[in-house]
Coordinates of C-alpha atoms in Angstrom, one line a residue:
Chain I
M1 CA 0.0 0.0 0.0
L2 CA 2.8 2.4 0.9
S3 CA 5.1 1.1 -1.8
R4 CA 6.1 3.2 -4.7
P5 CA 9.1 3.2 -7.1
L6 CA 12.3 4.9 -6.0
T7 CA 12.7 8.3 -7.7
L8 CA 16.1 9.6 -8.8
P9 CA 16.7 12.1 -6.0
L10 CA 15.8 9.5 -3.4
A11 CA 18.1 7.0 -5.1
I12 CA 20.9 9.5 -4.8
V13 CA 20.2 9.9 -1.1
L14 CA 20.2 6.1 -0.7
G15 CA 23.5 5.9 -2.6
L16 CA 25.1 8.5 -0.3
A17 CA 23.8 6.7 2.8
L18 CA 25.3 3.4 1.5
V19 CA 28.7 5.1 0.9
V20 CA 28.7 6.5 4.5
T21 CA 27.7 3.1 5.9
L22 CA 30.3 1.1 4.1
F23 CA 33.2 3.5 4.1
P24 CA 34.6 2.7 7.6
V25 CA 34.4 -1.0 6.8
F26 CA 36.3 -0.4 3.5
W27 CA 38.9 1.6 5.4
I28 CA 39.6 -1.0 8.0
V29 CA 39.9 -3.8 5.4
M30 CA 42.2 -1.6 3.3
T31 CA 44.4 -0.7 6.3
A32 CA 44.7 -4.4 7.1
I33 CA 46.3 -5.2 3.7
K34 CA 48.6 -2.1 3.7
P35 CA 52.3 -2.6 3.9
P36 CA 54.0 -0.7 6.8
T37 CA 55.0 2.3 4.6
D38 CA 51.3 2.9 3.7
W39 CA 49.9 2.6 7.3
N40 CA 50.0 6.2 8.4
A41 CA 51.1 8.1 5.2
T42 CA 50.3 11.7 4.6
P43 CA 48.1 12.1 2.6
A44 CA 46.4 8.9 3.6
I45 CA 46.5 6.1 1.0
W46 CA 43.1 4.8 0.2
I47 CA 43.9 1.7 -1.8
P48 CA 47.4 0.2 -1.3
E49 CA 49.3 -0.4 -4.5
Q50 CA 51.0 -3.4 -3.1
P51 CA 48.5 -5.2 -0.9
T52 CA 50.0 -7.7 1.5
L53 CA 48.9 -10.3 4.1
V54 CA 51.9 -9.6 6.3
N55 CA 49.7 -7.9 8.9
F56 CA 47.7 -11.1 9.3
R57 CA 50.8 -13.2 9.5
T58 CA 52.3 -10.9 12.2
L59 CA 49.3 -11.6 14.4
F60 CA 50.4 -15.2 14.8
D61 CA 54.1 -14.8 14.1
P62 CA 55.3 -11.6 15.7
D63 CA 58.5 -11.6 13.7
A64 CA 56.8 -11.7 10.2
I65 CA 56.7 -7.9 10.0
R66 CA 60.5 -7.7 10.3
E67 CA 60.9 -8.3 6.6
Y68 CA 59.6 -4.7 6.2
G69 CA 62.2 -3.4 8.6
V70 CA 59.6 -2.8 11.4
G71 CA 60.1 -4.1 14.9
G72 CA 58.1 -7.2 15.9
V73 CA 54.9 -7.2 17.9
S74 CA 55.5 -7.9 21.5
Q75 CA 53.1 -10.8 21.8
P76 CA 51.1 -12.8 19.2
A77 CA 47.3 -12.5 19.1
T78 CA 46.9 -16.3 19.1
A79 CA 45.9 -16.5 22.8
S80 CA 43.3 -13.8 22.5
V81 CA 41.7 -15.4 19.5
L82 CA 41.5 -18.7 21.2
G83 CA 40.4 -17.1 24.5
S84 CA 37.6 -15.2 22.7
I85 CA 36.4 -18.3 21.0
F86 CA 36.5 -20.4 24.2
A87 CA 34.8 -17.8 26.5
S88 CA 32.2 -16.8 23.9
V89 CA 31.1 -20.3 22.9
I90 CA 30.8 -21.6 26.5
A91 CA 29.1 -18.5 27.8
T92 CA 26.7 -18.5 24.8
F93 CA 25.8 -22.1 25.5
F94 CA 24.9 -21.5 29.1
S95 CA 23.2 -18.2 28.5
I96 CA 20.9 -19.9 25.9
L97 CA 20.3 -23.0 28.1
I98 CA 19.3 -21.0 31.1
G99 CA 17.5 -18.4 29.1
L100 CA 15.5 -21.1 27.3
F101 CA 14.2 -22.4 30.7
S102 CA 13.4 -18.9 31.9
A103 CA 11.7 -18.1 28.6
I104 CA 9.5 -21.2 28.8
G105 CA 8.6 -20.4 32.4
L106 CA 7.7 -16.8 31.6
S107 CA 5.8 -17.6 28.4
R108 CA 3.9 -20.6 29.6
Y109 CA 3.4 -20.4 33.4
S110 CA 1.9 -17.7 35.5
T111 CA 3.4 -18.7 38.8
M112 CA 5.9 -15.9 38.7
T113 CA 4.8 -12.4 39.5
K114 CA 3.9 -10.2 36.7
A115 CA 6.9 -8.0 37.0
T116 CA 9.4 -10.8 36.8
P117 CA 10.2 -10.2 33.1
L118 CA 11.1 -6.6 33.9
V119 CA 13.2 -7.6 36.9
I120 CA 15.1 -9.9 34.5
L121 CA 15.5 -7.1 32.0
S122 CA 16.9 -4.8 34.6
G123 CA 20.0 -7.1 34.6
R124 CA 20.8 -5.5 31.3
M125 CA 20.5 -2.0 32.7
F126 CA 23.4 -2.4 35.1
P127 CA 26.3 -0.4 33.7
P128 CA 29.3 -2.8 33.5
A129 CA 31.3 -0.1 35.4
A130 CA 28.9 -0.5 38.3
I131 CA 29.4 -4.2 38.7
A132 CA 33.0 -4.5 37.6
V133 CA 34.3 -3.0 40.9
P134 CA 32.6 -5.5 43.2
F135 CA 33.5 -8.4 40.8
V136 CA 37.2 -7.5 41.1
I137 CA 36.9 -7.8 44.9
I138 CA 34.8 -10.9 45.0
F139 CA 36.9 -12.6 42.4
S140 CA 40.1 -11.7 44.1
V141 CA 38.9 -13.1 47.4
T142 CA 37.6 -16.3 45.8
N143 CA 40.6 -16.7 43.5
V144 CA 38.6 -16.7 40.2
I145 CA 40.0 -13.5 39.0
D146 CA 41.9 -13.9 35.7
T147 CA 40.2 -17.2 35.0
Y148 CA 37.9 -18.2 32.2
S149 CA 35.2 -19.5 34.6
G150 CA 34.9 -16.1 36.2
L151 CA 34.6 -14.3 32.9
I152 CA 32.2 -16.8 31.5
A153 CA 29.9 -16.5 34.6
I154 CA 29.7 -12.8 34.1
Y155 CA 29.1 -13.1 30.4
V156 CA 26.2 -15.5 31.1
A157 CA 24.7 -13.2 33.7
V158 CA 24.8 -10.0 31.6
T159 CA 23.5 -11.7 28.4
L160 CA 20.8 -13.6 30.2
P161 CA 18.2 -10.8 30.1
F162 CA 18.5 -10.7 26.3
S163 CA 18.5 -14.4 25.7
T164 CA 15.4 -14.8 28.0
W165 CA 13.5 -11.9 26.4
M166 CA 14.3 -12.9 22.8
L167 CA 13.4 -16.5 23.3
K168 CA 10.3 -15.5 25.2
S169 CA 9.1 -13.4 22.2
F170 CA 9.6 -16.4 19.9
I171 CA 7.8 -18.9 22.2
D172 CA 5.0 -16.4 22.8
D173 CA 4.3 -16.8 19.0
L174 CA 3.5 -20.5 19.4
P175 CA -0.1 -21.3 20.4
R176 CA -0.2 -23.2 23.7
E177 CA -2.5 -25.8 22.2
I178 CA 0.4 -27.4 20.5
E179 CA 2.0 -28.4 23.8
E180 CA -1.4 -29.4 25.3
A181 CA -2.0 -31.7 22.4
A182 CA 1.4 -33.3 23.1
M183 CA 0.5 -33.7 26.8
L184 CA -2.9 -35.2 25.9
D185 CA -0.9 -37.7 24.0
G186 CA 0.7 -38.7 27.3
R187 CA 3.9 -36.8 27.3
S188 CA 5.0 -35.1 30.5
R189 CA 5.1 -31.3 30.6
L190 CA 8.9 -31.3 30.3
M191 CA 8.8 -33.7 27.4
A192 CA 6.2 -31.6 25.7
H193 CA 8.5 -28.6 25.9
L194 CA 11.5 -30.6 24.8
T195 CA 9.9 -32.4 21.9
V196 CA 7.4 -29.8 20.7
T197 CA 8.2 -26.3 21.8
I198 CA 11.9 -26.2 21.3
P199 CA 11.9 -27.8 17.8
L200 CA 9.2 -25.3 16.7
V201 CA 11.3 -22.3 17.8
R202 CA 14.5 -23.5 16.3
G203 CA 14.7 -20.6 13.9
G204 CA 14.4 -18.1 16.8
L205 CA 16.7 -20.2 18.9
F206 CA 19.4 -20.1 16.3
A207 CA 19.0 -16.3 15.9
T208 CA 19.2 -15.8 19.6
T209 CA 22.2 -18.0 20.0
M210 CA 24.0 -16.0 17.2
F211 CA 23.0 -12.7 18.8
I212 CA 24.2 -13.7 22.3
F213 CA 27.5 -14.9 20.7
I214 CA 27.9 -11.5 19.1
L215 CA 27.4 -9.8 22.5
N216 CA 29.9 -12.1 24.2
W217 CA 32.4 -11.8 21.4
S218 CA 32.2 -8.0 21.6
E219 CA 32.4 -7.7 25.4
F220 CA 35.2 -5.4 26.4
M221 CA 35.1 -3.9 29.9
F222 CA 34.8 -7.1 32.0
A223 CA 37.5 -8.8 30.0
L224 CA 39.7 -5.7 30.5
V225 CA 39.4 -5.4 34.3
L226 CA 39.1 -9.1 35.2
S227 CA 42.1 -10.5 33.2
Y228 CA 45.8 -10.0 33.6
T229 CA 47.8 -12.8 32.1
N230 CA 45.9 -16.1 31.9
V231 CA 42.8 -14.8 30.2
T232 CA 42.7 -12.6 27.2
T233 CA 40.2 -11.8 24.5
I234 CA 40.4 -10.1 21.1
P235 CA 38.9 -6.7 22.2
V236 CA 41.4 -6.5 25.1
Q237 CA 44.3 -7.4 22.8
L238 CA 43.2 -4.7 20.3
A239 CA 43.1 -2.1 23.0
K240 CA 46.5 -3.2 24.2
Y241 CA 48.0 -2.8 20.7
V242 CA 46.6 0.8 20.6
T243 CA 48.1 1.9 23.9
A244 CA 51.4 0.1 23.7
T245 CA 52.3 1.0 20.1
A246 CA 50.0 3.8 19.1
G247 CA 50.8 5.2 15.7
T248 CA 53.2 2.5 14.7
L249 CA 51.2 -0.7 14.1
Y250 CA 48.0 0.4 12.3
G251 CA 48.1 -2.5 9.9
V252 CA 48.5 -5.2 12.5
Q253 CA 45.7 -3.7 14.6
A254 CA 43.5 -3.5 11.6
A255 CA 44.2 -7.1 10.7
L256 CA 43.1 -8.2 14.2
A257 CA 40.0 -5.9 13.9
V258 CA 39.1 -7.5 10.6
L259 CA 39.6 -11.0 12.1
A260 CA 37.4 -10.0 15.0
M261 CA 34.5 -8.6 13.0
L262 CA 34.5 -11.4 10.3
P263 CA 32.5 -14.0 12.3
L264 CA 30.0 -11.4 13.5
V265 CA 29.3 -9.9 10.1
V266 CA 28.8 -13.4 8.6
G267 CA 26.7 -14.6 11.6
G268 CA 24.8 -11.3 11.7
F269 CA 23.7 -11.8 8.1
M270 CA 22.5 -15.3 8.8
I271 CA 20.2 -14.1 11.5
Q272 CA 19.0 -10.7 10.1
S273 CA 15.5 -11.9 9.2
H274 CA 14.9 -13.0 12.8
L275 CA 16.8 -10.2 14.5
A276 CA 14.1 -7.5 14.4
R277 CA 11.5 -9.8 15.8
G278 CA 13.8 -10.9 18.7
M279 CA 15.1 -7.4 19.4
T280 CA 11.7 -5.8 19.8
F281 CA 10.7 -8.4 22.3
G282 CA 7.5 -9.1 20.5
A283 CA 6.4 -5.5 20.0
V284 CA 6.3 -6.1 16.3
K285 CA 3.3 -8.3 15.7
R286 CA 3.5 -10.8 13.0
Chain T
M1 CA -15.3 -20.7 25.7
N2 CA -12.9 -21.7 28.4
L3 CA -11.1 -24.9 29.1
H4 CA -12.0 -26.5 32.3
V5 CA -10.1 -25.0 35.1
T6 CA -7.9 -27.7 36.7
P7 CA -7.2 -27.8 40.4
N8 CA -3.6 -27.7 39.5
T9 CA -2.6 -24.3 40.6
D10 CA 0.7 -24.3 38.8
G11 CA -1.0 -24.4 35.5
A12 CA -3.5 -21.8 36.4
D13 CA -2.6 -19.8 33.4
M14 CA -2.9 -22.8 31.1
A15 CA -6.5 -23.2 32.1
T16 CA -7.4 -20.1 30.3
V17 CA -5.9 -21.0 27.0
G18 CA -7.9 -21.2 23.9
N19 CA -10.5 -18.8 25.1
E20 CA -13.0 -17.1 22.8
A21 CA -10.7 -17.1 19.8
T22 CA -10.3 -20.9 19.6
P23 CA -13.3 -23.0 20.4
V24 CA -11.3 -26.2 20.5
A25 CA -13.4 -29.4 20.5
A26 CA -11.0 -31.3 22.7
A27 CA -11.5 -29.7 26.0
P28 CA -10.9 -32.4 28.7
P29 CA -9.2 -31.2 31.8
V30 CA -5.5 -31.0 31.3
K31 CA -4.6 -32.9 34.3
A32 CA -1.8 -35.2 33.6
V33 CA 0.7 -32.4 33.7
G34 CA 1.5 -32.0 37.3
N35 CA 4.2 -34.6 37.7
L36 CA 7.0 -32.1 37.5
G37 CA 6.5 -30.2 40.7
P38 CA 5.9 -26.4 40.6
A39 CA 6.3 -24.8 37.2
R40 CA 8.5 -22.3 39.0
F41 CA 11.2 -24.8 38.3
F42 CA 11.7 -23.4 34.9
A43 CA 12.9 -20.0 36.1
V44 CA 15.1 -21.3 38.9
P45 CA 18.4 -21.5 37.0
G46 CA 18.0 -18.0 35.7
Q47 CA 17.1 -16.7 39.1
I48 CA 20.2 -18.4 40.7
V49 CA 22.5 -16.9 38.1
S50 CA 21.0 -13.4 38.5
L51 CA 21.2 -13.7 42.3
V52 CA 24.8 -15.0 42.5
V53 CA 26.3 -13.0 39.7
L54 CA 24.4 -9.8 39.7
V55 CA 22.7 -9.2 43.1
M56 CA 25.5 -10.4 45.3
P57 CA 28.2 -8.1 43.8
L58 CA 25.7 -5.2 44.0
L59 CA 25.2 -5.8 47.7
V60 CA 29.0 -5.8 48.1
A61 CA 29.2 -2.6 46.2
L62 CA 26.4 -1.0 48.2
Y63 CA 28.2 -1.8 51.5
M64 CA 31.5 -0.6 50.0
S65 CA 30.0 2.7 49.0
F66 CA 29.4 3.5 52.6
T67 CA 33.0 3.0 53.5
D68 CA 36.3 4.8 52.8
W69 CA 37.9 1.6 51.5
S70 CA 40.7 1.5 48.9
P71 CA 42.9 -1.5 48.2
T72 CA 45.9 0.2 49.5
R73 CA 44.4 0.1 53.0
G74 CA 44.1 -3.6 53.6
S75 CA 40.9 -5.7 53.5
L76 CA 37.4 -4.5 53.1
A77 CA 36.6 -5.6 56.6
E78 CA 39.0 -3.0 58.0
A79 CA 37.4 -0.2 56.1
Y80 CA 36.0 2.7 58.0
F81 CA 32.2 3.2 57.8
V82 CA 31.5 6.7 56.5
G83 CA 27.8 6.6 55.9
L84 CA 26.6 8.8 53.1
E85 CA 29.8 10.8 52.8
N86 CA 30.8 9.4 49.4
Y87 CA 27.3 10.2 48.0
Y88 CA 27.4 13.7 49.5
E89 CA 30.8 14.4 48.0
L90 CA 29.7 13.1 44.6
L91 CA 26.5 15.1 44.4
V92 CA 27.7 18.3 46.0
Y93 CA 31.4 18.7 45.2
D94 CA 32.4 16.4 42.4
T95 CA 31.9 18.6 39.4
R96 CA 33.7 16.0 37.2
F97 CA 31.0 13.5 38.1
I98 CA 28.1 15.9 37.6
E99 CA 29.6 16.9 34.2
A100 CA 30.0 13.3 33.2
V101 CA 26.4 12.6 34.1
V102 CA 25.1 15.7 32.1
R103 CA 27.5 14.8 29.2
T104 CA 26.3 11.2 29.1
V105 CA 22.7 12.2 29.1
L106 CA 23.2 14.8 26.4
I107 CA 25.3 12.5 24.2
S108 CA 22.7 9.8 24.7
A109 CA 19.8 12.1 23.8
V110 CA 21.5 13.5 20.7
C111 CA 22.5 10.0 19.5
L112 CA 19.0 8.6 20.1
M113 CA 17.3 11.4 18.2
L114 CA 19.8 11.3 15.3
E115 CA 19.7 7.5 15.1
F116 CA 15.9 7.5 15.2
T117 CA 15.5 10.2 12.5
L118 CA 18.1 8.6 10.2
G119 CA 16.8 5.1 10.8
L120 CA 13.2 6.1 10.2
G121 CA 14.2 8.0 7.0
L122 CA 16.1 4.9 5.7
A123 CA 13.3 2.6 6.7
V124 CA 10.8 4.8 4.8
L125 CA 13.1 4.7 1.7
F126 CA 13.0 0.9 1.9
L127 CA 9.2 0.9 1.6
R128 CA 9.7 1.9 -2.0
E129 CA 10.4 -0.6 -4.7
F130 CA 13.8 -0.9 -6.3
R131 CA 16.2 -3.5 -7.5
G132 CA 18.8 -5.0 -5.2
K133 CA 16.7 -4.2 -2.1
A134 CA 17.7 -7.4 -0.3
V135 CA 21.4 -6.9 -0.8
L136 CA 21.2 -3.2 0.2
F137 CA 19.2 -4.2 3.3
S138 CA 22.1 -6.4 4.4
A139 CA 24.6 -3.7 3.6
F140 CA 22.9 -1.2 5.7
L141 CA 22.8 -3.5 8.7
T142 CA 26.6 -4.1 8.6
P143 CA 27.7 -1.5 11.2
M144 CA 25.7 -3.0 14.0
M145 CA 27.4 -6.4 13.4
I146 CA 30.8 -4.9 14.2
L147 CA 32.4 -5.0 17.7
P148 CA 32.3 -1.6 19.6
V149 CA 36.0 -1.8 20.1
V150 CA 36.7 -2.3 16.4
V151 CA 34.3 0.6 15.6
G152 CA 36.1 2.8 18.0
Y153 CA 39.5 1.9 16.6
T154 CA 38.3 2.3 13.0
F155 CA 36.9 5.8 13.6
W156 CA 40.0 6.7 15.6
M157 CA 41.9 6.0 12.3
L158 CA 39.3 7.9 10.2
F159 CA 39.5 11.0 12.4
Q160 CA 43.4 11.3 12.4
S161 CA 44.5 14.7 11.3
N162 CA 46.0 13.1 8.1
G163 CA 43.1 10.6 7.9
P164 CA 40.6 10.2 5.1
I165 CA 37.8 12.4 6.7
N166 CA 40.2 15.4 6.8
Q167 CA 41.3 14.6 3.3
V168 CA 37.7 14.9 2.1
I169 CA 37.2 18.1 4.2
A170 CA 40.3 19.6 2.6
L171 CA 39.0 18.7 -0.8
I172 CA 35.7 20.5 -0.2
A173 CA 36.6 23.4 2.1
G174 CA 40.4 23.8 1.6
P175 CA 43.3 22.5 3.8
G176 CA 42.7 25.3 6.3
A177 CA 39.4 23.8 7.3
M178 CA 40.8 20.5 8.6
P179 CA 40.0 20.1 12.3
E180 CA 42.3 18.4 14.8
W181 CA 39.4 16.2 15.9
F182 CA 40.9 14.9 19.1
R183 CA 42.5 18.1 20.4
S184 CA 39.4 20.3 20.8
A185 CA 36.6 19.5 23.1
P186 CA 33.6 20.1 20.8
F187 CA 35.2 18.2 17.9
A188 CA 36.1 15.3 20.2
V189 CA 32.5 15.1 21.4
A190 CA 31.4 15.2 17.8
T191 CA 33.6 12.2 17.0
V192 CA 31.9 10.2 19.7
I193 CA 28.4 11.1 18.5
I194 CA 29.3 10.5 14.8
T195 CA 30.7 7.1 15.7
E196 CA 27.8 6.1 17.8
V197 CA 25.3 7.2 15.2
W198 CA 27.1 5.3 12.5
H199 CA 27.2 2.2 14.7
W200 CA 23.6 2.1 15.8
T201 CA 21.4 3.8 13.2
P202 CA 21.1 0.4 11.6
L203 CA 19.3 -1.0 14.7
F204 CA 16.6 1.7 14.5
F205 CA 16.4 1.1 10.7
L206 CA 16.0 -2.7 11.3
I207 CA 13.3 -2.4 14.0
L208 CA 11.4 0.5 12.4
L209 CA 11.4 -1.2 8.9
S210 CA 10.0 -4.4 10.4
G211 CA 7.5 -2.4 12.3
L212 CA 6.5 -0.6 9.1
N213 CA 6.1 -3.8 7.2
A214 CA 3.9 -5.2 9.9
V215 CA 1.5 -2.2 9.8
P216 CA -1.9 -3.7 8.9
E217 CA -3.2 -2.6 5.5
N218 CA -6.8 -2.0 6.2
P219 CA -6.5 1.2 8.2
V220 CA -4.1 2.5 5.6
R221 CA -6.5 1.6 2.8
A222 CA -9.4 3.2 4.7
A223 CA -7.4 6.5 5.1
V224 CA -6.6 6.5 1.4
I225 CA -10.2 6.0 0.5
L226 CA -11.2 8.8 2.8
G227 CA -8.9 11.0 0.8
A228 CA -5.9 11.3 3.0
S229 CA -2.6 12.4 1.4
P230 CA 0.4 10.1 1.6
R231 CA 1.8 12.5 4.2
Q232 CA -1.3 12.4 6.3
V233 CA -1.4 8.6 6.1
F234 CA 2.1 8.4 7.3
W235 CA 1.9 10.8 10.2
Q236 CA -1.6 10.2 11.4
V237 CA -2.2 6.5 10.6
V238 CA 1.1 4.7 10.3
L239 CA 3.2 6.4 13.0
P240 CA 0.7 6.1 15.8
M241 CA 0.4 2.4 15.1
L242 CA 4.2 2.2 15.2
K243 CA 4.4 3.8 18.7
P244 CA 5.1 0.6 20.7
V245 CA 7.8 -0.4 18.3
I246 CA 9.4 3.0 18.5
I247 CA 9.3 3.0 22.2
V248 CA 10.9 -0.5 22.4
A249 CA 13.6 0.6 20.0
F250 CA 14.4 3.7 22.1
V251 CA 14.4 1.6 25.3
I252 CA 16.8 -1.0 23.9
R253 CA 19.2 1.7 22.6
A254 CA 18.9 3.8 25.7
M255 CA 19.9 0.8 27.9
E256 CA 23.1 0.5 25.9
V257 CA 24.0 4.1 25.2
I258 CA 23.9 5.1 28.8
K259 CA 26.7 2.6 29.4
L260 CA 28.8 4.1 26.6
F261 CA 32.4 3.0 27.2
D262 CA 34.1 0.8 24.5
E263 CA 34.0 3.3 21.6
V264 CA 35.0 6.3 23.7
F265 CA 37.8 4.3 25.3
M266 CA 39.2 3.5 21.9
L267 CA 38.5 7.0 20.4
T268 CA 39.6 9.5 23.0
R269 CA 40.1 7.8 26.4
G270 CA 37.8 10.6 27.6
G271 CA 40.0 13.4 26.4
P272 CA 41.0 16.0 25.7
G273 CA 41.0 16.7 29.5
S274 CA 37.7 15.2 30.5
A275 CA 35.8 16.6 27.5
T276 CA 34.4 13.2 26.3
E277 CA 34.4 11.4 29.7
T278 CA 31.2 9.4 30.0
I279 CA 29.9 8.1 33.4
S280 CA 31.3 4.6 32.6
L281 CA 34.7 6.0 31.7
Y282 CA 34.8 8.2 34.8
I283 CA 33.9 5.3 37.1
Y284 CA 36.4 3.1 35.3
K285 CA 39.1 5.7 35.9
L286 CA 38.1 6.2 39.6
A287 CA 38.3 2.5 40.3
F288 CA 41.0 1.1 38.1
N289 CA 43.4 4.1 37.7
D290 CA 42.9 5.9 41.0
F291 CA 41.9 2.8 43.0
Q292 CA 39.1 4.8 44.8
L293 CA 37.0 1.7 44.8
A294 CA 34.5 2.8 47.6
Y295 CA 34.0 6.2 46.0
G296 CA 33.6 4.6 42.6
A297 CA 31.1 2.2 43.9
A298 CA 29.0 5.1 45.3
A299 CA 29.1 6.7 41.8
A300 CA 28.1 3.4 40.2
F301 CA 25.2 3.1 42.5
L302 CA 23.9 6.6 41.7
V303 CA 24.2 5.7 38.0
L304 CA 22.5 2.4 38.5
I305 CA 19.5 4.0 40.2
G306 CA 19.3 6.8 37.6
T307 CA 19.4 4.2 34.8
L308 CA 16.7 2.1 36.3
V309 CA 14.4 5.1 36.8
I310 CA 14.9 6.4 33.3
I311 CA 14.5 3.1 31.5
N312 CA 11.4 2.2 33.5
L313 CA 9.8 5.5 32.8
M314 CA 10.5 5.0 29.1
L315 CA 9.0 1.5 29.3
L316 CA 5.9 2.6 31.1
P317 CA 3.7 3.2 28.0
V318 CA 4.5 -0.3 26.6
R319 CA 4.9 -2.2 29.9
D320 CA 1.5 -3.8 29.9
Q321 CA 1.6 -4.6 26.2
L322 CA 5.0 -6.3 26.5
L323 CA 4.0 -8.3 29.6
E324 CA 0.7 -9.4 28.2
A325 CA 2.2 -10.7 25.0
R326 CA 1.6 -14.1 26.6
R327 CA -1.2 -16.0 25.2

């Protein structure tokens, strides 16, 4: 009803918006394949004449960059890549598992008070800065500081509001009669949820899993203040590169940035059709 | 028509399913469902996690905020209880804190309004028909898929004095017009806002577009038949129906932008001076650079309370609708 063809002036507006949207992505990818001489040239070099993968190699072999006469990176990024994968995957698994139970509870049973969903959501309103301080103390006392279990526990807690609310909005879309039919067939309540509800929301479940992974993979402040040597993640590594060697290692930093955003961009496109639905917590009616 | 109400109190809500809308024929009492104990069971894991990992640290922080503790002075148990002194200091004397609060609120408000306007404009453009729409849709969502730290780092490169943004400015307005983005307070604040708006306009675009696509056709058709202009249809029929979606989009973004940290940390570290210091950055510096943990905890608490109040006020108009989405 509202749809009409795109007129030329509007097409130009759309084109400009596209350029603005994609330019920073273009820039970071170009910087990642620039040889050291092009990193911080004046005037800036937009497209390197001799693109190279040396920045990516340097991430895992700190000496690779020496062939260009540039000093090596102090430490390889390998540990942070593995650390990010490990912490994000495990934390996502638990956040989804626990969130799924909470979502079923909120969507299907009325035993909790009406405000429970809002109380759960308020977990997302805590500024990380507000809870980072007590975590440092509690974790120091209990010796879980600088361990993956500590970091994962926090990741689960801070993503739980989103996993619960997103999954709830997908389960809300299913009519209850489906589970009741299964129960009339003699299945227990739990089995009805496991064999009927969960398979039916698998699209939403996949989208939520991907979204929670994106949140965990992107998390910065907790990883920054709760890790020293044993635990490291990509965002922390990236920030370290900037402070320790600002102005000298643009290309290597950009290579790590490209590596960090690649899984999220790919994963994000896979879930985009479900994302709006989950993000609005059901305010968009189908 | 209602299903028979079972005596099983756990499933009280289940008893009301399939009311008027679905006159199901099979309506025997759903009784064989009570072998799992209370249905509360489902929420227990989530509640344990919230209690242990969120509430417990908050209680520690609350206690801490009434003391003068800092790690240089031994254990928390030895700290001296100072009552509301930290809070008094923050609210009455700490201009840096007050400024950070005002700054964060202003940056958040500007970002939200810009993101909403641009996102709505883009979403409206996407109501039109053109080729390659699906590909462009994905392209416009790209920024929100990128880590905040990477976004901060990328824009830090873009805003360098010899970076591409200044190159374009020089091309248009001459070399004299190139600002030193990170050396002047207003320009540094601008970099933060531009970065945030670039990063999160796609979220508004995504949510508003899916809201627009879900607008029922009949009221729109009726308005057109009654002679409304496209403009009137949009402002007086479509937008009011979009209100809950708009509010939820604002709430979700507000929850995150109030915590603004990662991008600013990478862009300016709060500088020059404290010109771009957000509340999160200020608390981070208090606690982890100056080791004023008790004072930082008090600041964190004020922020937490403020955030909860603001977000809940924003949620108020859609509260019931969101909570009653259960069927």
